Short mmCIF file of C-alpha atoms in Angstrom, two decimals:
data_model
loop_
_atom_site.label_atom_id
_atom_site.label_comp_id
_atom_site.label_asym_id
_atom_site.label_seq_id
_atom_site.Cartn_x
_atom_site.Cartn_y
_atom_site.Cartn_z
CA MET A 299 0.00 0.00 0.00
CA LYS A 300 1.03 3.61 -0.64
CA TYR A 301 2.26 4.55 2.85
CA ASP A 302 3.68 1.23 4.06
CA ASN A 303 7.29 2.50 4.07
CA ILE A 304 6.50 5.81 5.77
CA LEU A 305 7.80 4.67 9.17
CA GLU A 306 11.22 3.59 7.87
CA ASN A 307 13.02 6.92 8.29
CA ILE A 308 10.82 8.46 10.99
CA LYS A 309 11.53 8.71 14.70
CA ARG A 310 9.00 11.24 16.10
CA ILE A 311 5.20 10.96 15.63
CA HIS A 312 2.48 13.30 16.90
CA PHE A 313 -1.13 12.10 17.43
CA ILE A 314 -4.00 14.61 17.21
CA GLY A 315 -6.78 13.15 19.38
CA ILE A 316 -4.49 10.62 21.04
CA GLY A 317 -7.10 9.69 23.66
CA GLY A 318 -9.51 8.22 21.11
CA SER A 319 -10.31 4.52 21.36
CA GLY A 320 -8.79 3.94 17.92
CA MET A 321 -5.75 6.16 18.48
CA CYS A 322 -4.52 5.03 21.90
CA PRO A 323 -3.78 1.42 20.77
CA LEU A 324 -1.80 2.62 17.74
CA ALA A 325 0.22 4.94 19.97
CA GLU A 326 0.86 2.11 22.43
CA ILE A 327 2.12 -0.23 19.70
CA LEU A 328 4.37 2.39 18.08
CA HIS A 329 5.76 3.44 21.48
CA THR A 330 6.65 -0.20 22.18
CA GLU A 331 8.40 -0.36 18.79
CA GLY A 332 10.65 2.51 19.87
CA PHE A 333 9.10 5.57 18.22
CA GLU A 334 9.09 8.90 20.10
CA LEU A 335 5.51 10.08 20.52
CA SER A 336 3.55 13.11 21.58
CA GLY A 337 -0.17 13.75 21.48
CA SER A 338 -2.96 16.21 22.06
CA ASP A 339 -6.62 15.96 22.97
CA ALA A 340 -9.53 18.20 23.88
CA ASN A 341 -10.85 16.09 26.77
CA GLU A 342 -9.41 14.19 29.71
CA SER A 343 -10.03 10.42 29.72
CA ASP A 344 -8.83 7.12 31.15
CA THR A 345 -6.97 6.45 27.90
CA LEU A 346 -4.96 9.65 28.34
CA GLN A 347 -3.86 8.46 31.77
CA ARG A 348 -2.74 5.21 30.14
CA ILE A 349 -0.79 7.15 27.49
CA ARG A 350 0.88 9.31 30.13
CA SER A 351 1.96 6.19 32.05
CA TYR A 352 4.41 5.57 29.18
CA ASN A 353 5.91 9.06 29.72
CA ILE A 354 4.40 10.22 26.43
CA PRO A 355 3.74 13.98 26.61
CA VAL A 356 0.07 14.87 26.13
CA TYR A 357 -1.09 18.45 25.45
CA MET A 358 -4.62 19.48 26.40
CA GLY A 359 -6.12 21.53 23.61
CA HIS A 360 -4.90 21.94 20.04
CA LYS A 361 -2.14 24.45 19.27
CA ALA A 362 0.27 24.73 16.34
CA GLU A 363 3.33 24.50 18.63
CA ASN A 364 2.24 21.03 19.84
CA ILE A 365 3.62 19.44 16.64
CA GLU A 366 7.10 20.90 17.11
CA GLY A 367 9.71 18.28 16.17
CA ALA A 368 7.21 15.82 14.69
CA GLU A 369 8.14 14.01 11.48
CA LEU A 370 4.69 12.45 11.02
CA VAL A 371 1.22 13.47 12.23
CA VAL A 372 -1.62 11.00 12.77
CA TYR A 373 -5.14 12.38 13.22
CA THR A 374 -8.62 11.01 13.87
CA ALA A 375 -11.42 11.30 11.34
CA ALA A 376 -13.16 13.68 13.76
CA VAL A 377 -10.39 16.28 13.31
CA LYS A 378 -11.50 19.13 11.04
CA ALA A 379 -9.33 20.58 8.27
CA ASP A 380 -8.96 23.86 10.20
CA ASN A 381 -7.45 22.17 13.28
CA PRO A 382 -4.41 24.35 14.12
CA GLU A 383 -2.09 21.36 14.49
CA LEU A 384 -3.17 19.88 11.15
CA VAL A 385 -2.86 23.30 9.48
CA ALA A 386 0.65 23.77 10.93
CA ALA A 387 1.73 20.29 9.84
CA ASN A 388 0.53 20.92 6.29
CA GLU A 389 2.29 24.29 6.18
CA LYS A 390 5.53 22.67 7.32
CA GLY A 391 5.20 19.82 4.80
CA ILE A 392 4.97 17.18 7.54
CA PRO A 393 3.18 14.04 6.26
CA CYS A 394 -0.27 13.58 7.82
CA LEU A 395 -2.14 10.26 7.96
CA GLU A 396 -5.75 9.67 9.02
CA ARG A 397 -6.11 6.97 11.69
CA SER A 398 -7.56 4.26 9.41
CA ILE A 399 -4.63 4.60 7.00
CA MET A 400 -2.19 4.33 9.92
CA LEU A 401 -4.04 1.24 11.16
CA GLY A 402 -3.38 -0.38 7.78
CA VAL A 403 0.30 0.58 7.93
CA VAL A 404 0.68 -0.83 11.47
CA THR A 405 -1.24 -4.08 10.91
CA ARG A 406 0.81 -4.89 7.79
CA ARG A 407 3.90 -4.95 10.03
CA TYR A 408 2.48 -8.22 11.43
CA ASN A 409 2.53 -11.44 9.39
CA ARG A 410 -0.86 -12.57 10.70
CA SER A 411 -3.40 -9.77 11.04
CA ILE A 412 -6.92 -10.80 12.05
CA ALA A 413 -9.54 -8.20 11.08
CA VAL A 414 -13.06 -8.47 12.48
CA ALA A 415 -15.73 -6.91 10.27
CA GLY A 416 -19.53 -6.85 10.26
CA THR A 417 -22.38 -4.47 10.93
CA HIS A 418 -22.83 -5.76 14.50
CA GLY A 419 -20.68 -7.44 17.13
CA LYS A 420 -17.21 -6.29 16.05
CA THR A 421 -16.02 -5.03 19.42
CA THR A 422 -17.26 -8.01 21.44
CA THR A 423 -15.89 -10.56 18.97
CA THR A 424 -12.53 -8.79 18.68
CA ALA A 425 -12.36 -8.81 22.48
CA MET A 426 -13.29 -12.50 22.66
CA ILE A 427 -10.65 -13.49 20.08
CA SER A 428 -8.04 -11.38 21.87
CA GLN A 429 -8.84 -12.89 25.28
CA VAL A 430 -8.75 -16.46 23.95
CA LEU A 431 -5.43 -15.92 22.13
CA ILE A 432 -3.79 -14.08 25.04
CA GLY A 433 -5.06 -16.67 27.52
CA SER A 434 -3.81 -19.49 25.28
CA GLY A 435 -0.27 -18.10 25.11
CA PHE A 436 -0.29 -16.75 21.54
CA ASP A 437 0.73 -13.29 22.79
CA PRO A 438 -1.00 -11.25 20.06
CA SER A 439 -1.29 -7.51 19.85
CA ALA A 440 -4.88 -6.27 19.95
CA ILE A 441 -6.80 -3.13 19.02
CA ILE A 442 -10.35 -3.22 20.43
CA GLY A 443 -13.14 -0.65 20.12
CA GLY A 444 -14.08 -0.90 23.81
CA LYS A 445 -12.48 -1.57 27.17
CA LEU A 446 -11.80 -5.24 27.90
CA ASN A 447 -11.39 -5.81 31.65
CA TYR A 448 -9.13 -8.82 31.02
CA ILE A 449 -6.38 -6.51 29.71
CA GLY A 450 -7.44 -3.35 31.57
CA GLY A 451 -8.07 -1.32 28.43
CA ASN A 452 -8.75 -1.48 24.73
CA SER A 453 -5.28 -2.42 23.56
CA TYR A 454 -2.59 -5.01 24.18
CA VAL A 455 0.94 -5.15 22.82
CA GLY A 456 2.23 -8.69 22.35
CA GLN A 457 5.49 -10.03 20.97
CA SER A 458 4.14 -12.44 18.34
CA ASP A 459 3.40 -11.92 14.64
CA ILE A 460 -0.38 -11.81 15.31
CA ILE A 461 -2.50 -8.68 15.63
CA VAL A 462 -6.29 -8.62 16.14
CA CYS A 463 -8.25 -5.51 15.19
CA GLU A 464 -11.69 -4.25 14.23
CA ALA A 465 -12.44 -3.45 10.61
CA CYS A 466 -15.14 -0.77 10.39
CA GLU A 467 -17.10 -0.42 7.17
CA TYR A 468 -18.19 3.20 7.71
CA VAL A 469 -16.93 5.39 4.82
CA ASP A 470 -15.05 2.28 3.62
CA THR A 471 -12.30 2.65 6.23
CA PHE A 472 -11.78 -1.13 6.29
CA LEU A 473 -10.51 -0.94 2.71
CA GLN A 474 -7.25 0.40 4.20
CA LEU A 475 -6.61 -3.12 5.58
CA THR A 476 -5.16 -6.22 3.93
CA PRO A 477 -5.80 -8.89 6.58
CA TYR A 478 -4.30 -12.37 6.80
CA VAL A 479 -7.69 -13.58 8.03
CA SER A 480 -10.96 -11.65 7.80
CA VAL A 481 -13.78 -12.50 10.20
CA ILE A 482 -17.14 -11.27 8.88
CA LEU A 483 -19.96 -11.50 11.42
CA ASN A 484 -22.92 -10.23 9.40
CA ILE A 485 -23.86 -7.74 6.69
CA ASP A 486 -26.81 -5.45 7.38
CA ALA A 487 -28.22 -2.14 6.18
CA ASP A 488 -26.49 0.65 8.08
CA HIS A 489 -24.63 3.89 7.37
CA LEU A 490 -27.01 4.52 4.49
CA ASP A 491 -26.08 8.20 4.67
CA TYR A 492 -22.82 7.08 3.06
CA PHE A 493 -23.60 3.83 1.23
CA LYS A 494 -27.06 4.90 -0.05
CA THR A 495 -28.12 1.31 -0.88
CA PHE A 496 -27.74 -2.13 0.68
CA ASP A 497 -26.19 -3.41 -2.56
CA ASN A 498 -23.40 -0.84 -2.15
CA ILE A 499 -22.74 -2.18 1.35
CA LYS A 500 -22.43 -5.75 0.05
CA THR A 501 -20.12 -4.57 -2.74
CA SER A 502 -17.91 -2.89 -0.15
CA PHE A 503 -17.69 -6.06 1.96
CA ASN A 504 -16.78 -7.98 -1.19
CA LYS A 505 -13.91 -5.56 -1.85
CA PHE A 506 -12.73 -5.93 1.74
CA ALA A 507 -12.84 -9.72 1.53
CA ASN A 508 -10.87 -9.66 -1.71
CA GLN A 509 -8.08 -7.76 0.06
CA THR A 510 -7.67 -10.68 2.49
CA THR A 511 -4.64 -12.88 1.84
CA LYS A 512 -5.32 -16.21 3.59
CA ALA A 513 -8.87 -17.10 4.72
CA LEU A 514 -12.40 -15.83 5.30
CA ILE A 515 -14.25 -16.83 8.46
CA PHE A 516 -17.89 -15.77 8.16
CA ASN A 517 -21.43 -16.26 9.38
CA GLY A 518 -22.80 -19.20 7.41
CA ASP A 519 -26.35 -18.42 8.54
CA ASP A 520 -26.27 -14.97 6.91
CA GLU A 521 -27.49 -15.09 3.30
CA ASP A 522 -26.06 -11.65 2.58
CA CYS A 523 -22.62 -12.86 3.68
CA HIS A 524 -22.88 -15.76 1.23
CA GLU A 525 -23.98 -13.41 -1.56
CA ALA A 526 -21.17 -10.93 -0.92
CA LEU A 527 -18.38 -13.43 -0.26
CA SER A 528 -19.05 -16.58 -2.32
CA SER A 529 -17.01 -15.36 -5.29
CA VAL A 530 -13.91 -14.50 -3.23
CA PRO A 531 -11.14 -17.02 -4.14
CA LEU A 532 -9.96 -17.86 -0.62
CA GLU A 533 -10.44 -20.60 1.94
CA HIS A 534 -13.97 -20.23 3.36
CA ILE A 535 -14.71 -21.22 6.98
CA THR A 536 -18.25 -20.80 8.28
CA PHE A 537 -19.80 -20.59 11.74
CA GLY A 538 -23.41 -20.46 12.89
CA PHE A 539 -26.34 -22.40 14.28
CA ASN A 540 -27.49 -24.18 11.13
CA ASP A 541 -26.36 -27.56 9.84
CA GLY A 542 -23.59 -27.37 7.28
CA ASN A 543 -21.48 -24.77 9.07
CA ASP A 544 -17.87 -25.75 9.80
CA TYR A 545 -18.31 -24.53 13.38
CA GLN A 546 -21.80 -25.02 14.79
CA GLY A 547 -23.41 -24.16 18.12
CA VAL A 548 -25.98 -26.72 19.33
CA ASN A 549 -27.70 -27.75 22.59
CA ILE A 550 -28.03 -24.16 23.78
CA VAL A 551 -29.07 -23.68 27.41
CA SER A 552 -29.80 -20.21 28.83
CA ASN A 553 -30.18 -19.30 32.49
CA GLY A 554 -30.51 -15.58 33.11
CA MET A 555 -27.18 -13.95 32.30
CA ASN A 556 -25.47 -17.33 31.79
CA GLN A 557 -25.67 -19.72 28.86
CA SER A 558 -23.89 -22.72 27.40
CA PHE A 559 -23.66 -24.60 24.12
CA ASP A 560 -21.86 -27.49 22.49
CA LEU A 561 -19.32 -26.53 19.84
CA LEU A 562 -19.19 -28.84 16.83
CA TYR A 563 -16.47 -28.83 14.17
CA LYS A 564 -17.51 -30.38 10.85
CA GLY A 565 -20.28 -32.21 12.68
CA ASP A 566 -18.09 -33.65 15.47
CA PHE A 567 -18.19 -32.53 19.12
CA LEU A 568 -15.26 -30.24 19.92
CA THR A 569 -16.02 -28.86 23.38
CA LYS A 570 -18.72 -27.44 25.63
CA VAL A 571 -18.61 -23.67 26.01
CA GLU A 572 -20.07 -21.84 29.00
CA LEU A 573 -20.60 -18.08 28.78
CA ILE A 574 -21.33 -15.48 31.43
CA VAL A 575 -22.55 -12.92 28.89
CA PRO A 576 -26.21 -13.11 27.78
CA GLY A 577 -27.94 -13.37 24.44
CA ARG A 578 -27.97 -15.55 21.34
CA HIS A 579 -25.95 -12.86 19.56
CA ASN A 580 -23.12 -13.45 22.04
CA ILE A 581 -23.17 -17.17 21.26
CA ALA A 582 -22.76 -16.21 17.60
CA ASN A 583 -19.85 -13.95 18.58
CA ALA A 584 -18.32 -16.80 20.59
CA LEU A 585 -18.66 -19.14 17.61
CA ALA A 586 -16.75 -16.64 15.46
CA ALA A 587 -14.07 -16.30 18.14
CA ALA A 588 -13.79 -20.07 18.57
CA ALA A 589 -13.48 -20.63 14.82
CA THR A 590 -10.74 -17.99 14.56
CA ALA A 591 -8.75 -19.22 17.55
CA HIS A 592 -9.04 -22.86 16.41
CA TYR A 593 -7.87 -21.90 12.92
CA LEU A 594 -4.79 -20.27 14.48
CA GLY A 595 -4.06 -23.39 16.54
CA ALA A 596 -5.78 -22.94 19.91
CA THR A 597 -6.99 -26.21 21.46
CA PRO A 598 -10.67 -26.87 22.26
CA LYS A 599 -9.80 -26.80 25.97
CA GLU A 600 -8.08 -23.40 25.66
CA ILE A 601 -11.02 -22.01 23.71
CA ALA A 602 -13.60 -23.19 26.26
CA GLU A 603 -11.59 -22.10 29.31
CA ASN A 604 -10.94 -18.59 28.03
CA LEU A 605 -14.44 -17.96 26.68
CA SER A 606 -15.84 -18.99 30.07
CA LYS A 607 -13.87 -16.14 31.68
CA PHE A 608 -15.06 -13.49 29.23
CA THR A 609 -17.02 -10.89 31.21
CA GLY A 610 -17.90 -8.65 28.30
CA VAL A 611 -16.80 -5.27 27.03
CA HIS A 612 -17.55 -1.80 28.35
CA ARG A 613 -21.05 -0.72 27.23
CA ARG A 614 -22.11 -4.19 26.06
CA PHE A 615 -24.95 -5.15 28.44
CA GLU A 616 -22.80 -3.72 31.21
CA VAL A 617 -24.56 -4.05 34.56
CA LEU A 618 -23.79 -0.92 36.57
CA GLY A 619 -25.61 -1.71 39.82
CA ASN A 620 -28.74 -2.89 41.59
CA PRO A 621 -29.97 -0.10 43.89
CA CYS A 622 -33.49 -0.53 45.30
CA GLY A 623 -33.47 -3.99 43.74
CA ILE A 624 -33.59 -2.36 40.29
CA THR A 625 -30.93 -3.55 37.84
CA VAL A 626 -29.37 -0.69 35.86
CA ALA A 627 -27.46 -1.69 32.73
CA ASP A 628 -26.07 0.04 29.65
CA ASP A 629 -25.52 -1.12 26.07
CA PHE A 630 -24.02 0.39 22.91
CA ALA A 631 -26.78 -0.98 20.63
CA HIS A 632 -27.83 1.73 18.20
CA HIS A 633 -29.12 -0.18 15.14
CA PRO A 634 -32.49 -2.00 15.00
CA THR A 635 -30.87 -5.43 14.63
CA GLU A 636 -28.68 -4.81 17.67
CA LEU A 637 -31.60 -3.48 19.69
CA SER A 638 -33.72 -6.51 18.83
CA ALA A 639 -30.97 -8.90 19.90
CA VAL A 640 -30.26 -7.15 23.22
CA LEU A 641 -33.91 -6.52 24.11
CA SER A 642 -35.03 -10.05 23.22
CA SER A 643 -32.33 -11.36 25.56
CA ALA A 644 -33.37 -8.94 28.30
CA MET A 645 -37.01 -10.01 28.09
CA ASN A 646 -35.97 -13.63 28.73
CA MET A 647 -33.95 -12.96 31.87
CA GLY A 648 -36.82 -13.06 34.34
CA PHE A 649 -37.10 -9.36 35.21
CA LYS A 650 -40.50 -8.12 36.40
CA LYS A 651 -40.47 -5.25 33.92
CA VAL A 652 -37.93 -4.10 31.31
CA TYR A 653 -37.53 -0.38 30.64
CA ALA A 654 -35.57 0.45 27.47
CA VAL A 655 -34.16 3.99 27.51
CA PHE A 656 -33.08 4.68 23.93
CA GLN A 657 -31.13 7.62 22.53
CA PRO A 658 -31.50 7.68 18.71
CA HIS A 659 -28.08 8.11 17.05
CA THR A 660 -28.03 10.39 13.96
CA TYR A 661 -30.98 11.80 12.05
CA SER A 662 -30.23 9.75 8.94
CA ARG A 663 -30.23 6.37 10.70
CA THR A 664 -33.41 7.26 12.62
CA ALA A 665 -35.25 8.43 9.50
CA LEU A 666 -34.10 5.69 7.12
CA LEU A 667 -34.73 2.83 9.57
CA LEU A 668 -37.71 4.31 11.43
CA ASP A 669 -40.08 1.34 11.11
CA ASP A 670 -37.31 -1.13 12.05
CA PHE A 671 -36.54 0.91 15.16
CA ALA A 672 -40.25 0.90 16.07
CA THR A 673 -40.38 -2.90 15.74
CA ALA A 674 -37.29 -3.36 17.93
CA LEU A 675 -38.45 -0.92 20.60
CA SER A 676 -41.81 -2.66 20.83
CA ILE A 677 -40.04 -5.67 22.40
CA PRO A 678 -39.53 -4.32 25.97
CA ASP A 679 -42.34 -3.62 28.42
CA GLU A 680 -41.78 0.11 28.06
CA ALA A 681 -39.67 2.23 25.72
CA ILE A 682 -38.45 5.69 26.69
CA ILE A 683 -36.97 7.73 23.86
CA SER A 684 -34.72 10.76 24.33
CA GLU A 685 -34.10 13.47 21.78
CA ILE A 686 -32.01 12.42 18.75
CA LEU A 687 -28.24 12.81 19.03
CA ALA A 688 -27.15 14.67 15.90
CA VAL A 689 -23.47 13.57 15.95
CA ARG A 690 -22.10 14.80 12.61
CA GLU A 691 -25.39 15.76 10.93
CA ILE A 692 -27.83 18.59 10.26
CA ASN A 693 -31.49 17.58 10.47
CA THR A 694 -32.29 17.72 6.76
CA TYR A 695 -34.77 14.86 7.32
CA GLY A 696 -37.09 16.87 9.58
CA ILE A 697 -37.15 13.89 11.97
CA GLU A 698 -37.86 14.01 15.72
CA SER A 699 -37.87 11.31 18.36
CA ARG A 700 -41.65 11.73 18.59
CA ASP A 701 -41.94 10.42 15.02
CA LEU A 702 -40.53 7.17 16.40
CA GLY A 703 -42.51 7.26 19.65
CA VAL A 704 -45.92 7.38 17.97
CA LYS A 705 -45.17 4.07 16.26
CA ILE A 706 -44.54 2.23 19.56
CA GLU A 707 -47.42 1.37 21.85
CA GLY A 708 -47.00 2.92 25.29
CA ALA A 709 -43.69 4.61 24.44
CA LYS A 710 -42.73 7.84 26.18
CA CYS A 711 -40.69 10.59 24.52
CA ILE A 712 -38.72 12.43 27.20
CA ASP A 713 -36.05 14.70 25.75
CA THR A 714 -33.53 15.21 28.55
CA PHE A 715 -31.53 12.78 30.66
CA GLU A 716 -32.56 14.74 33.78
CA ASP A 717 -36.25 14.20 33.09
CA ILE A 718 -35.74 10.56 32.15
CA THR A 719 -33.87 10.01 35.42
CA GLU A 720 -36.68 11.58 37.43
CA TYR A 721 -39.28 9.45 35.64
CA ILE A 722 -37.38 6.19 36.25
CA LYS A 723 -36.71 7.10 39.89
CA ASN A 724 -40.43 7.56 40.49
CA THR A 725 -41.65 4.63 38.38
CA ALA A 726 -39.27 1.64 38.37
CA GLU A 727 -39.71 -0.98 41.10
CA GLU A 728 -37.77 -3.80 42.72
CA GLY A 729 -37.19 -6.62 40.24
CA ASP A 730 -37.17 -4.33 37.19
CA LEU A 731 -34.42 -3.80 34.61
CA VAL A 732 -33.57 -0.32 33.33
CA LEU A 733 -31.44 -0.66 30.19
CA THR A 734 -30.00 2.41 28.46
CA LEU A 735 -29.21 1.95 24.78
CA GLY A 736 -27.46 3.97 22.09
CA GLY A 737 -24.18 4.77 20.38
CA GLY A 738 -23.84 8.26 21.84
CA ASN A 739 -23.60 9.54 25.42
CA VAL A 740 -26.69 7.81 26.84
CA TYR A 741 -24.34 6.04 29.28
CA MET A 742 -24.41 9.37 31.15
CA CYS A 743 -28.14 8.86 31.65
CA ALA A 744 -27.45 5.36 33.01
CA ASN A 745 -25.03 6.82 35.54
CA MET A 746 -27.53 9.51 36.50
CA ILE A 747 -30.26 6.89 37.03
CA LEU A 748 -27.89 4.75 39.08
CA LYS A 749 -26.94 7.68 41.31
CA ALA A 750 -30.58 8.77 41.79
CA LEU A 751 -31.65 5.25 42.78
CA GLU A 752 -28.69 4.88 45.14
CA GLU A 753 -29.67 8.14 46.85
CA LYS A 754 -33.28 6.96 47.06
CA GLU A 755 -32.15 3.67 48.59
CA HIS A 756 -29.97 5.50 51.12
CA LYS A 757 -32.88 7.74 52.20
CA GLU A 758 -35.24 4.80 52.58
CA ASN A 759 -32.76 2.93 54.74
#
């Protein structure tokens, strides 16, 4: 690829937005390789503390002088063209690479890069694969889109020739990668503001798969995966619940947050897997992780033992507390398919009542998938919908959260987190589940609800 030799004669690299979940792991890997780093960010975070622990200087705020001495600048996609550090770098003729391009450069420095793609489940599956490989002694490096408690963060620097990373399809960023193995979990209609049509999404996944050098591991139950990938001239390995998959999950038993299944390989029993994360979607993620680890040489025993210790990833059905006997949990789900999977699982866990507090994420996704969102949010006992989080968009669709609420029986549209918190505090009862959902900052609402219920519990006792 065009920039693969860019690191050969460079010693000093500056990261704009170094605290980002995609930037911190790259910085950690390059620091370990001996590069001198500096970084800047607009907001304090746990990842910045991690970066500082390596004695990497971090500047708060963006100023032209922050890039002094840098020979290469790496920036996140969120950085605007008028960022003073980016402007200064361009004026000085310092090469500047967007994060996804740098990810491609870094991963090609490993002989065996494992890229996890798909519309849903990337972060959890990348975390599962990483935990199984680390726990089995493969010592991979890992770049994960969420915090994995097992490694105390979202990155791990190993000493082997393996790296595991997420491959995001949004604006075709995964086309910067040329993986050794690609793991494709599913293909669904999302990011239609960019792709416009579902056929364009499938075409993009086909291009990504064709950039893979060794093997494709994909969901054999997903017809769209078959359609997009069948023509790719590589070894095909499938996982799923249906007969005919190379790796198949059968004899599924669920008990609240826990579940188990038998893992078959080409029809023969391989091992029993016990999980402490809920939902059929997480069994599918575990099947993908098991197939990948087994392909790389992990034993059935190693796979089962390490998957049984997987406690999940930050913001993936993350239980925050149980004040007043009310379980408060938070999840990143922000697409109708994800919501359906999480909420269907929640409804089968034995709670007295399930409240789903949903923050719609982008006007385009809300407008283009409105009916699908309504179907998904009809699953819980009660849906509470906040105002739409704009993210990067202007509301050219003329859409409001109330347009979604009217399609869901009994739904309540409450704009602010403060008002939602007050409503839950006065309404939820012992034995209920309050689950916040969304790709934005709705986790703040979860924390507010948790605090309000803890204060209520303290007063009552």
